[in-house]
Short mmCIF file of C-alpha atoms in Angstrom, two decimals:
data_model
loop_
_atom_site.label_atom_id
_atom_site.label_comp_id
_atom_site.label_asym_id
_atom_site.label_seq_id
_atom_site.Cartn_x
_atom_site.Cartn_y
_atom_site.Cartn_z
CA UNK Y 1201 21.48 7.14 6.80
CA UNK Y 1202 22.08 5.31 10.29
CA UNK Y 1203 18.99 5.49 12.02
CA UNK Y 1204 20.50 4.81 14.98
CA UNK Y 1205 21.95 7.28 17.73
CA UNK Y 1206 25.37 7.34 18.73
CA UNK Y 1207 27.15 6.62 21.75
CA UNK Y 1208 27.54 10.51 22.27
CA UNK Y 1209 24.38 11.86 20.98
CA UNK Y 1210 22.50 9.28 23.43
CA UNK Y 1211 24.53 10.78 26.29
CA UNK Y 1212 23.74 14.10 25.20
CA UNK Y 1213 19.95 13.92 25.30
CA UNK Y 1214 20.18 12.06 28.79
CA UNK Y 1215 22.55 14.40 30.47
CA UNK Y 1216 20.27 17.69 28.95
CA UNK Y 1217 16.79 15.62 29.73
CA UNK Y 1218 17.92 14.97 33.37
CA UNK Y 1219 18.96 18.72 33.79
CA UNK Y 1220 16.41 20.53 32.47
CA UNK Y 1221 13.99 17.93 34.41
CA UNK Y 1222 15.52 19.56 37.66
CA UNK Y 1223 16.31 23.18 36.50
CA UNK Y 1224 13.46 23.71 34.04
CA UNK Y 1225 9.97 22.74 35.73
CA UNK Y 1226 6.48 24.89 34.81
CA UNK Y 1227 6.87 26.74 37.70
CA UNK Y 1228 10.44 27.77 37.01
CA UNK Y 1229 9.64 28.38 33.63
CA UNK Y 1230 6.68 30.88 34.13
CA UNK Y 1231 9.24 32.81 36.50
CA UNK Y 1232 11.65 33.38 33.86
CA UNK Y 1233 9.77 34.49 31.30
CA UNK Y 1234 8.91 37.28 33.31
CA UNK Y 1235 11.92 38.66 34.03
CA UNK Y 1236 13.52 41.43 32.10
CA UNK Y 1237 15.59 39.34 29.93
CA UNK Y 1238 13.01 36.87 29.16
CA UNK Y 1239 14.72 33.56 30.74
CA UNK Y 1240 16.97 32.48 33.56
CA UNK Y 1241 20.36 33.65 33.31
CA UNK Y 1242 21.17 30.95 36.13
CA UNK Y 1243 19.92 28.32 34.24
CA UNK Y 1244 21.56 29.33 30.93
CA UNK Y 1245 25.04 29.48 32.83
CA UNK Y 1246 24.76 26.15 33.78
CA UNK Y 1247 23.83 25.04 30.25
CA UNK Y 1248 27.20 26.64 28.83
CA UNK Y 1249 29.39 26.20 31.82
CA UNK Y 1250 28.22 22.12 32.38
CA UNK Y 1251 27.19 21.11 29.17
CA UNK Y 1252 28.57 23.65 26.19
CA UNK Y 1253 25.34 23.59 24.95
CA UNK Y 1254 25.77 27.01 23.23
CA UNK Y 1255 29.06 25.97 21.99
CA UNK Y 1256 28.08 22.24 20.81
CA UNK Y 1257 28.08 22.62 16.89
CA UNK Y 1258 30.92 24.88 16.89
CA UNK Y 1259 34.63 23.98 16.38
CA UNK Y 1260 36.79 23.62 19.19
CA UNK Y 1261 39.62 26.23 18.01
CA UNK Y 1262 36.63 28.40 19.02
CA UNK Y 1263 35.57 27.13 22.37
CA UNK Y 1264 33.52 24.75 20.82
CA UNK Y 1265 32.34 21.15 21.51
CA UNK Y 1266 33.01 20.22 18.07
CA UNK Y 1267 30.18 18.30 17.13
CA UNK Y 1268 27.97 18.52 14.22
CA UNK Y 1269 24.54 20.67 13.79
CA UNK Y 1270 22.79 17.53 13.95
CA UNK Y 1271 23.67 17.14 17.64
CA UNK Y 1272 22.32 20.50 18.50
CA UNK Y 1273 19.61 19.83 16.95
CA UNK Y 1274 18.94 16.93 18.80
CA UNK Y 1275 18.89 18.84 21.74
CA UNK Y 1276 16.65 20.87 20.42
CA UNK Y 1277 14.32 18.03 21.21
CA UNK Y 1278 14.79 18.04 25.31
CA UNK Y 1279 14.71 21.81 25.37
CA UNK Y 1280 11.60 21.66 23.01
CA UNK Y 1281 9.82 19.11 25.84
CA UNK Y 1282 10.03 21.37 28.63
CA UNK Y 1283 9.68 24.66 26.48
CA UNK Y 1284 13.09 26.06 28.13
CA UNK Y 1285 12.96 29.83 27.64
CA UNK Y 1286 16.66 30.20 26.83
CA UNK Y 1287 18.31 32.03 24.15
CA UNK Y 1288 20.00 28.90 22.54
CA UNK Y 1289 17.68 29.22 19.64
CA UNK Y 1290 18.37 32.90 18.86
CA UNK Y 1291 22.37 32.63 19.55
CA UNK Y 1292 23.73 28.94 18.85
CA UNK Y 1293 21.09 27.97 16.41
CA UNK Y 1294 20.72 31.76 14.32
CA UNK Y 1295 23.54 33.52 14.98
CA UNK Y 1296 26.49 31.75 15.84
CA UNK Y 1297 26.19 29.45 12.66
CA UNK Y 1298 26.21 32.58 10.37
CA UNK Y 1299 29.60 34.17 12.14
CA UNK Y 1300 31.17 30.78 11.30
CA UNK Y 1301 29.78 30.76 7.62
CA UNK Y 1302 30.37 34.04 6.63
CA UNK Y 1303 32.27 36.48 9.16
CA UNK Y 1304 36.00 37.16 8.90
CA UNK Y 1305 38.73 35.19 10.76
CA UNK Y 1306 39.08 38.44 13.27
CA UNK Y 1307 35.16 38.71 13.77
CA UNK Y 1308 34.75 34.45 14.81
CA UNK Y 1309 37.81 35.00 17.11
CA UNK Y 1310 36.37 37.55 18.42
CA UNK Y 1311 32.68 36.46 18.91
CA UNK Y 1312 32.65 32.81 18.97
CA UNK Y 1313 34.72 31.87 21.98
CA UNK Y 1314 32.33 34.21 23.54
CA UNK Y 1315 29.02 32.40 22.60
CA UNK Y 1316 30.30 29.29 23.27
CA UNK Y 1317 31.04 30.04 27.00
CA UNK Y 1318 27.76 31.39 26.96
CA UNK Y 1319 28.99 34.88 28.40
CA UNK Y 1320 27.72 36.39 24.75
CA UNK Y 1321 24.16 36.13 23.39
CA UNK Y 1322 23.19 36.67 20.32
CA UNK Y 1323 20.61 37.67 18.22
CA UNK Y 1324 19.21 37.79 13.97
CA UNK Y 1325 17.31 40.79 13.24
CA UNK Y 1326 16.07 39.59 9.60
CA UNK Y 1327 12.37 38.51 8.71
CA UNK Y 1328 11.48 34.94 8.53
CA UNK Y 1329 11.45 35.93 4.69
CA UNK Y 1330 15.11 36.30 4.25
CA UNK Y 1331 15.30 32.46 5.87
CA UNK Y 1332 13.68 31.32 2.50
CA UNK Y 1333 11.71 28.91 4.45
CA UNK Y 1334 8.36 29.95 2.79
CA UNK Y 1335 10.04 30.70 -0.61
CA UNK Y 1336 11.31 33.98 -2.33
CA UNK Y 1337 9.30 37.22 -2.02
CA UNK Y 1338 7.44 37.13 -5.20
CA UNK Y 1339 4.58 35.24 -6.82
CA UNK Y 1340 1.75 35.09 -4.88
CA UNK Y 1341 3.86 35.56 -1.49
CA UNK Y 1342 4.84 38.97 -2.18
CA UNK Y 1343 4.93 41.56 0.33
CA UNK Y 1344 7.48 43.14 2.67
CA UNK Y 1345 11.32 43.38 2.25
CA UNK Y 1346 14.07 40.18 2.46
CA UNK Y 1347 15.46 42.32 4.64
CA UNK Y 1348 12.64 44.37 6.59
CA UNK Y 1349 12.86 47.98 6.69
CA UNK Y 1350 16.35 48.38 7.54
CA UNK Y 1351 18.75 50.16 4.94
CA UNK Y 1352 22.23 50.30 4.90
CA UNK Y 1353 24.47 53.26 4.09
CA UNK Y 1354 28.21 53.73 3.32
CA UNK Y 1355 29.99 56.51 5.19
CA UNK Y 1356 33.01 58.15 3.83
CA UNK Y 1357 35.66 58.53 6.33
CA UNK Y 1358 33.13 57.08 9.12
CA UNK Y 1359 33.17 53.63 10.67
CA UNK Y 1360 31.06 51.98 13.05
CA UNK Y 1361 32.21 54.65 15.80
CA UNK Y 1362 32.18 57.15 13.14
CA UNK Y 1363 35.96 56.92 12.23
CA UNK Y 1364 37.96 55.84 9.62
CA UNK Y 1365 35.41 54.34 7.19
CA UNK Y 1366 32.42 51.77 7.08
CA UNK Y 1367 28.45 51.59 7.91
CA UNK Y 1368 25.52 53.49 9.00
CA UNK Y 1369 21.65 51.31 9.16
CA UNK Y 1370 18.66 53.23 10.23
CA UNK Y 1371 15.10 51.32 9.92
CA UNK Y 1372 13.26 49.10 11.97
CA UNK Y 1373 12.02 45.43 11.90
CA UNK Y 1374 9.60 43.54 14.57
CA UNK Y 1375 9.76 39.97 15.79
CA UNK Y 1376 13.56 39.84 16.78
CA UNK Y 1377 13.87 36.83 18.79
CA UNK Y 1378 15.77 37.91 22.11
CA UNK Y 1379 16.59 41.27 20.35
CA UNK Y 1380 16.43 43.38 23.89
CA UNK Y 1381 18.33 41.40 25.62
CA UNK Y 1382 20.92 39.96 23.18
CA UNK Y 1383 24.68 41.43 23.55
CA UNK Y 1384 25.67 41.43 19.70
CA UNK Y 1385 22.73 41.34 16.85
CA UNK Y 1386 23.25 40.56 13.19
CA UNK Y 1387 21.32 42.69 11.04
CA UNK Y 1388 20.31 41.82 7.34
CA UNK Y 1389 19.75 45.18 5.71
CA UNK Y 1390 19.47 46.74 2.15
CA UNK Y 1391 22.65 48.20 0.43
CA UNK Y 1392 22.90 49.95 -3.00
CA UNK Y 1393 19.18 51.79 -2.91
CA UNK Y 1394 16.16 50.27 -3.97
CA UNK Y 1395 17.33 49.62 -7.95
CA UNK Y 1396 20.27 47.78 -7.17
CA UNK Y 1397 19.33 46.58 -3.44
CA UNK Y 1398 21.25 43.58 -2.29
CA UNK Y 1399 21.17 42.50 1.41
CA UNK Y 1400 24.34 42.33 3.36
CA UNK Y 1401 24.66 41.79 7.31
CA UNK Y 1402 26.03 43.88 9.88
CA UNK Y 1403 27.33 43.41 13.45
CA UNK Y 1404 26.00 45.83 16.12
CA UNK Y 1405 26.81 45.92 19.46
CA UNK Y 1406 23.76 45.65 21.81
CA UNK Y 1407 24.81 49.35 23.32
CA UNK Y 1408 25.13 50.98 20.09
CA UNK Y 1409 24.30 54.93 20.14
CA UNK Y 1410 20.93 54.99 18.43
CA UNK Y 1411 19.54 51.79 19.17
CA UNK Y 1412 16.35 51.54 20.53
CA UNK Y 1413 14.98 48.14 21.99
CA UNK Y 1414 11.92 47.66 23.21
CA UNK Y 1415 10.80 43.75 24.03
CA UNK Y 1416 7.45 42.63 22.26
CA UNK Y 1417 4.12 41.37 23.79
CA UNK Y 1418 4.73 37.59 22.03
CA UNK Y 1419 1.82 35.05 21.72
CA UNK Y 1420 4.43 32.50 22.88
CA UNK Y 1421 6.11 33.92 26.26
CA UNK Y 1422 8.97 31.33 26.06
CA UNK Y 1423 9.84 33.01 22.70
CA UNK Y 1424 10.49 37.21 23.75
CA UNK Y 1425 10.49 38.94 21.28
CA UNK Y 1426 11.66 42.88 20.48
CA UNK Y 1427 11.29 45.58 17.97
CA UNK Y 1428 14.81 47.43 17.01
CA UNK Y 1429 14.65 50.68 15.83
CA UNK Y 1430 18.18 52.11 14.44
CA UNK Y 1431 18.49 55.54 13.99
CA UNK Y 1432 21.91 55.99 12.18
CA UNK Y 1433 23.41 53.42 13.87
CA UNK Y 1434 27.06 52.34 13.18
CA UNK Y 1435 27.70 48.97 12.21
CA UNK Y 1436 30.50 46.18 11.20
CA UNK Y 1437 30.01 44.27 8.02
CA UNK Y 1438 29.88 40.59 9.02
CA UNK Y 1439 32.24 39.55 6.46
CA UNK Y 1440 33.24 40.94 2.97
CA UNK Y 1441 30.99 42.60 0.49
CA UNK Y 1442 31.14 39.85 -1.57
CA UNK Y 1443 29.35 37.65 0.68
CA UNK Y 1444 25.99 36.12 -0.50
CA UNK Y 1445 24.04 37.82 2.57
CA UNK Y 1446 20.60 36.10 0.90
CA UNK Y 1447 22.40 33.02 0.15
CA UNK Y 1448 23.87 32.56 3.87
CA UNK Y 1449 20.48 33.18 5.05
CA UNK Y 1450 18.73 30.70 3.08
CA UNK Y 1451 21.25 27.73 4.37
CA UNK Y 1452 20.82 28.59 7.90
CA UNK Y 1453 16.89 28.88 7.78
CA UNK Y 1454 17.33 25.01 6.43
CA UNK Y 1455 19.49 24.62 9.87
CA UNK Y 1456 16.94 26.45 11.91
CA UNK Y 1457 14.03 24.55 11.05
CA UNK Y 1458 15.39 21.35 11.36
CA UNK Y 1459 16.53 22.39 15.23
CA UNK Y 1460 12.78 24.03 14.83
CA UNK Y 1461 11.50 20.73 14.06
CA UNK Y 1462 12.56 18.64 16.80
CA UNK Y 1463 11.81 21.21 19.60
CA UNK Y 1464 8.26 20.99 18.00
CA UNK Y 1465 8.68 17.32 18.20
CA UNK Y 1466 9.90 17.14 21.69
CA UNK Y 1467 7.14 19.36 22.50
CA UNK Y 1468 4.42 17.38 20.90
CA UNK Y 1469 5.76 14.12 22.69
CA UNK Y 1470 5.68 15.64 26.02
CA UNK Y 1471 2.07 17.21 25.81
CA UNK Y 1472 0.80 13.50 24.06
CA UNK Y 1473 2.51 12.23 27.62
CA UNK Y 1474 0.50 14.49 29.90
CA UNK Y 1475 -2.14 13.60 28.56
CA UNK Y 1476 -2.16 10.00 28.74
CA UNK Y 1477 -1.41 10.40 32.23
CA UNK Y 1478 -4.40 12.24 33.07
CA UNK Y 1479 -6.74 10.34 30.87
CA UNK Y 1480 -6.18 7.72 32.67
CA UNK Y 1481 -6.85 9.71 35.67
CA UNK Y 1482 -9.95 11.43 35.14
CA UNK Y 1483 -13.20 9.33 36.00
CA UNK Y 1484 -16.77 10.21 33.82
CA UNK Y 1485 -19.92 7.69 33.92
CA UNK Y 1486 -17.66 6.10 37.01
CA UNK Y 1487 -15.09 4.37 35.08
CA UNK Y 1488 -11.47 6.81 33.46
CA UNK Y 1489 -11.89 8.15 30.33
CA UNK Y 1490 -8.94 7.02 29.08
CA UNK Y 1491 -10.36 3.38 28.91
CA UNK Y 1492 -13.23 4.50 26.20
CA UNK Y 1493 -12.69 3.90 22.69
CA UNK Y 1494 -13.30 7.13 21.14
CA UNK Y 1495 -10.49 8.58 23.39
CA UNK Y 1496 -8.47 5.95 22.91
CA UNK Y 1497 -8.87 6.71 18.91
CA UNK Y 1498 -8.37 10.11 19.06
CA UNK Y 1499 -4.76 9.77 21.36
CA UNK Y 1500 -3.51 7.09 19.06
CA UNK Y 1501 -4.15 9.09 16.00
CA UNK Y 1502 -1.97 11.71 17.54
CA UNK Y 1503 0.85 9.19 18.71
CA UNK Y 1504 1.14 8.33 15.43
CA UNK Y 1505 1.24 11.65 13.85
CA UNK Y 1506 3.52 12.58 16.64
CA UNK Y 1507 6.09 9.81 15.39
CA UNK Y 1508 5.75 10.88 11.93
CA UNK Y 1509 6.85 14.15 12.34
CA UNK Y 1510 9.80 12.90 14.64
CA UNK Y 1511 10.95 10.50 11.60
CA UNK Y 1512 10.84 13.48 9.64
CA UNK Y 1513 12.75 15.69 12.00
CA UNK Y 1514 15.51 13.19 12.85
CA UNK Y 1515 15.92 12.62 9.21
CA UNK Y 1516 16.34 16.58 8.56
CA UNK Y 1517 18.60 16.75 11.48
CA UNK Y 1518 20.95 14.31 9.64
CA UNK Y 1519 20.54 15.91 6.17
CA UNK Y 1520 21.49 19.45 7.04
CA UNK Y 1521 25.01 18.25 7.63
CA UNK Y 1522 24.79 16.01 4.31
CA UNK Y 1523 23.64 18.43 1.84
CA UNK Y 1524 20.21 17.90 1.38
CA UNK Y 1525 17.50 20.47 2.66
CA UNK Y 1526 14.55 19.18 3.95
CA UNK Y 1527 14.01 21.03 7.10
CA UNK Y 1528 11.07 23.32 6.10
CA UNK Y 1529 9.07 19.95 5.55
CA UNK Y 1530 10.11 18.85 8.43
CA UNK Y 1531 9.58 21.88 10.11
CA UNK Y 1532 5.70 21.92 8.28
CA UNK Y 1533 5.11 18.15 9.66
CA UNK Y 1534 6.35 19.46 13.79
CA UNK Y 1535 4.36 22.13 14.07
CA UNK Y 1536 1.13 20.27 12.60
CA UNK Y 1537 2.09 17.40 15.34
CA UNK Y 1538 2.48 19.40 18.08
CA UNK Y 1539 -0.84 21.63 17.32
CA UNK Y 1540 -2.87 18.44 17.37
CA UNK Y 1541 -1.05 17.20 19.82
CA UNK Y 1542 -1.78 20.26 22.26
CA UNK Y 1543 -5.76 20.76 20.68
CA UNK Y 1544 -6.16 17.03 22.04
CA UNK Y 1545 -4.51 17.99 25.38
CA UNK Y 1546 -7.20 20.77 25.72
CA UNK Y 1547 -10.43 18.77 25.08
CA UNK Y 1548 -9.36 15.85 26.99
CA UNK Y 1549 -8.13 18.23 29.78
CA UNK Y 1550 -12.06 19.25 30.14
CA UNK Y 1551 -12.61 22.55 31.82
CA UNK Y 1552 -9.10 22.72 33.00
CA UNK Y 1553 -7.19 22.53 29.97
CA UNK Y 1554 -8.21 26.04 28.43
CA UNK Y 1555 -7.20 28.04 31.56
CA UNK Y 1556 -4.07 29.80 31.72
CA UNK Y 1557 -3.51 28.06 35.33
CA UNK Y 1558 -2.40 24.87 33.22
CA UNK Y 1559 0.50 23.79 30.99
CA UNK Y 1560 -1.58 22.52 27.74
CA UNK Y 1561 -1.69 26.35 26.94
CA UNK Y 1562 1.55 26.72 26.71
CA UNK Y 1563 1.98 23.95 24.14
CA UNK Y 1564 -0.88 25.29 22.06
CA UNK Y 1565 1.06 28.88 21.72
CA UNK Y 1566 4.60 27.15 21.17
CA UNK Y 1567 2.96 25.44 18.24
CA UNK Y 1568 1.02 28.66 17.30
CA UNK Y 1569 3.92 31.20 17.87
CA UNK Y 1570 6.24 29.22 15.77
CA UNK Y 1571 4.03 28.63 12.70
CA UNK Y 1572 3.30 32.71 13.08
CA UNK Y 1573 7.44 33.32 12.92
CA UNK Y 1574 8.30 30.69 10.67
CA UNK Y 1575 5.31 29.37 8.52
CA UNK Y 1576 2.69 28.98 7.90
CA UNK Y 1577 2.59 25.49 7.75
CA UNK Y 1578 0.66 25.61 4.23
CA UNK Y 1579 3.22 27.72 2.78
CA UNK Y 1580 6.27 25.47 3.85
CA UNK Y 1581 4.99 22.55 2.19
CA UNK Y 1582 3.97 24.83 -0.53
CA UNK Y 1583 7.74 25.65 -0.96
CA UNK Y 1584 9.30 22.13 -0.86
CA UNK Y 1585 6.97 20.90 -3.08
CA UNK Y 1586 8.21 24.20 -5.91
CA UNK Y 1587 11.56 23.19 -4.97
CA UNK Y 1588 11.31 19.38 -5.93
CA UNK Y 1589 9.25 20.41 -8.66
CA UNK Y 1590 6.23 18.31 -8.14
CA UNK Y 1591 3.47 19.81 -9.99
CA UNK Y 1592 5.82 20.75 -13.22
CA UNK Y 1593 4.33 19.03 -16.63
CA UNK Y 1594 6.88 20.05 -18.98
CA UNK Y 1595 9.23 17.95 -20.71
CA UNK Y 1596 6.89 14.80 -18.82
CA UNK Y 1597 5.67 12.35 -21.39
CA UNK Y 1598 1.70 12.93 -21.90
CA UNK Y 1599 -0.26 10.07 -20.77
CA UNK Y 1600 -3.48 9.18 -22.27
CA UNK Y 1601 -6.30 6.62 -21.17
#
């Protein structure tokens, strides 16, 4: 591994950094969440239209930029500093990677061009389960469906407008990230009944008779959520039924939480910066607190925890485009950075750092939200260290003392 950035991911991170310094402030950022849609539309045209960020790890016969996942992973960083409320994570970074892997050649013509100009959004309505982030559902992690409580159903003679054969879904599942306001979602549902369930995806159009939307009270505002209900909904099959539907979600959760990672990264590093800054600031006994030791103690153990994780997530950033899956670690290590990271910020902010007047909050819920959706972080590591088969004894020579 190089651990150096290239020419073109360098100018990618400035070019994003300097935008979303202009475009993306606290105040701005607090507007958008409350509108209907959950971000600023403005601000999300001039990410697609100036920078193809929601095309930049797709192929260019698409629309794309034709760069790697690492790259948009990267960026992942700069939006994670700011805490952009965008939909780039629930389009380019969960949906548009699963068209690609497992749609048809028809459904990526159709749909990727789209999401690259950023005139489609997307969205994933599947549980964090079915990303395998946190291992299978079984063992001492069982509970709930790979596939939440949506079920699929052939129709004879009845496709997704209720002619000339394929799909009906009816269920509901929670915690869709930008489910209300996304214009296609990609639902992971059961097919088969329960004895011989296997989970397949479907495409539904955001206006589909009998789906209901409704957008979620989220602990993390820059992250809307929704609840879909489908009530005999027609639907597409994203693919062919021979598709791997739990297979293709388990690569892209690897994807998801290395982009996951660095946002959490990006976030840490920015709150760690605020609160240098005001350390050094803020006067007690007559002299800054930033100039006694036990502050000074407490800041560098985050800095270096904060660089840690970023190792971590620039080396998973790499790896999901070389074959190796490491991002739930990674993933495990950014979120416990960037909750100490934003519990420092608080106590060292005083009185002001708990209110919901200032910033700090917001990194405390980013790093809270995102454990809640995609961890915890116990269970991550918990998972990596099954899969590398670290506390397995047989076939190991005994050793005796």
């Amino acid at each position: 591994m190089d651990a150096g950035f290239t020419t073109e991911q360098e100018e990618i991170r400035r070019t994003l950094r300097e935008l979303l310094h202009k475009r993306c402030g606290a105040q701005e950022a607090r507007a958008a969440v409350d509108r209907p849609q959950g971000y600023d539309a403005g601000l999300w045209a001039t990410l697609s239209e100036q920078l193809g960020l929601p095309g930049l790890a797709l192929p260019e016969r698409y629309g794309g930029a034709g760069c790697s996942a690492t790259e948009l992973a990267l960026a992942g960083e700069e939006t994670g500093r700011v805490l952009a409320p965008s939909p780039l994570l629930a389009t380019a970074v969960l949906a548009a990677p699963l068209v690609l892997a497992t749609g048809t050649e028809a459904q990526r013509a159709e749909l990727l061009p789209r999401i690259a100009d950023g005139t489609l959004t997307a969205a994933l309505a599947a549980p964090a389960a079915g990303l395998a982030l946190t291992g299978d559902n079984g063992g001492d992690w069982a509970g709930g469906g790979r596939a939440g409580g949506v079920q699929a159903r052939r129709v004879q003679g009845g496709g997704a407008d209720g002619e000339g054969g394929g799909w009906r879904l009816y269920g509901e599942i929670e915690h869709v990230l930008d489910g209300h306001s996304a214009g296609t979602l990609l639902v992971a549902a059961h097919t088969g009944g329960f004895a011989r369930s296997r989970t397949l995806v479907f495409l539904v159009p955001g206006d589909a008779d009998g789906l209901v939307r409704v957008r979620q009270t989220a602990l993390d505002a820059t992250r809307p959520l929704a609840r879909l209900q489908l009530r005999n909904v027609g639907a597409e099959l994203l693919g062919d039924e021979s598709a791997d539907g739990l297979g293709a979600l388990a690569r892209l959760g690897d994807f998801a939480a290395a982009f996951l990672a660095c946002e959490a990264v990006g976030a840490a590093d920015r709150v760690l910066e605020r609160t240098v800054e005001y350390v050094k600031q803020r006067e007690q006994f007559g002299r800054a607190i930033g100039s006694f030791q036990a502050v000074k103690h407490r800041l560098a153990d985050v800095y270096v925890q904060v660089q840690a994780a970023r190792s971590a997530a620039y080396y998973a950033a790499w790896a999901t485009v070389h074959g190796e899956r490491v991002g739930g670690l990674a993933l495990a290590q950014g979120l416990e950075a960037l909750r100490a990271a934003a519990g420092e910020a608080i106590q060292l902010h005083g009185g002001i750092g708990f209110t919901w007047e200032h910033d700090v909050q917001l990194y405390f819920k980013r790093a809270a939200g995102d454990e809640l959706l995609f961890g915890p972080v116990h269970r991550l590591r918990a998972h990596a260290a099954d899969a590398a088969r670290l506390f397995e004894t047989a076939g190991r020579p005994e050793v005796t003392v």
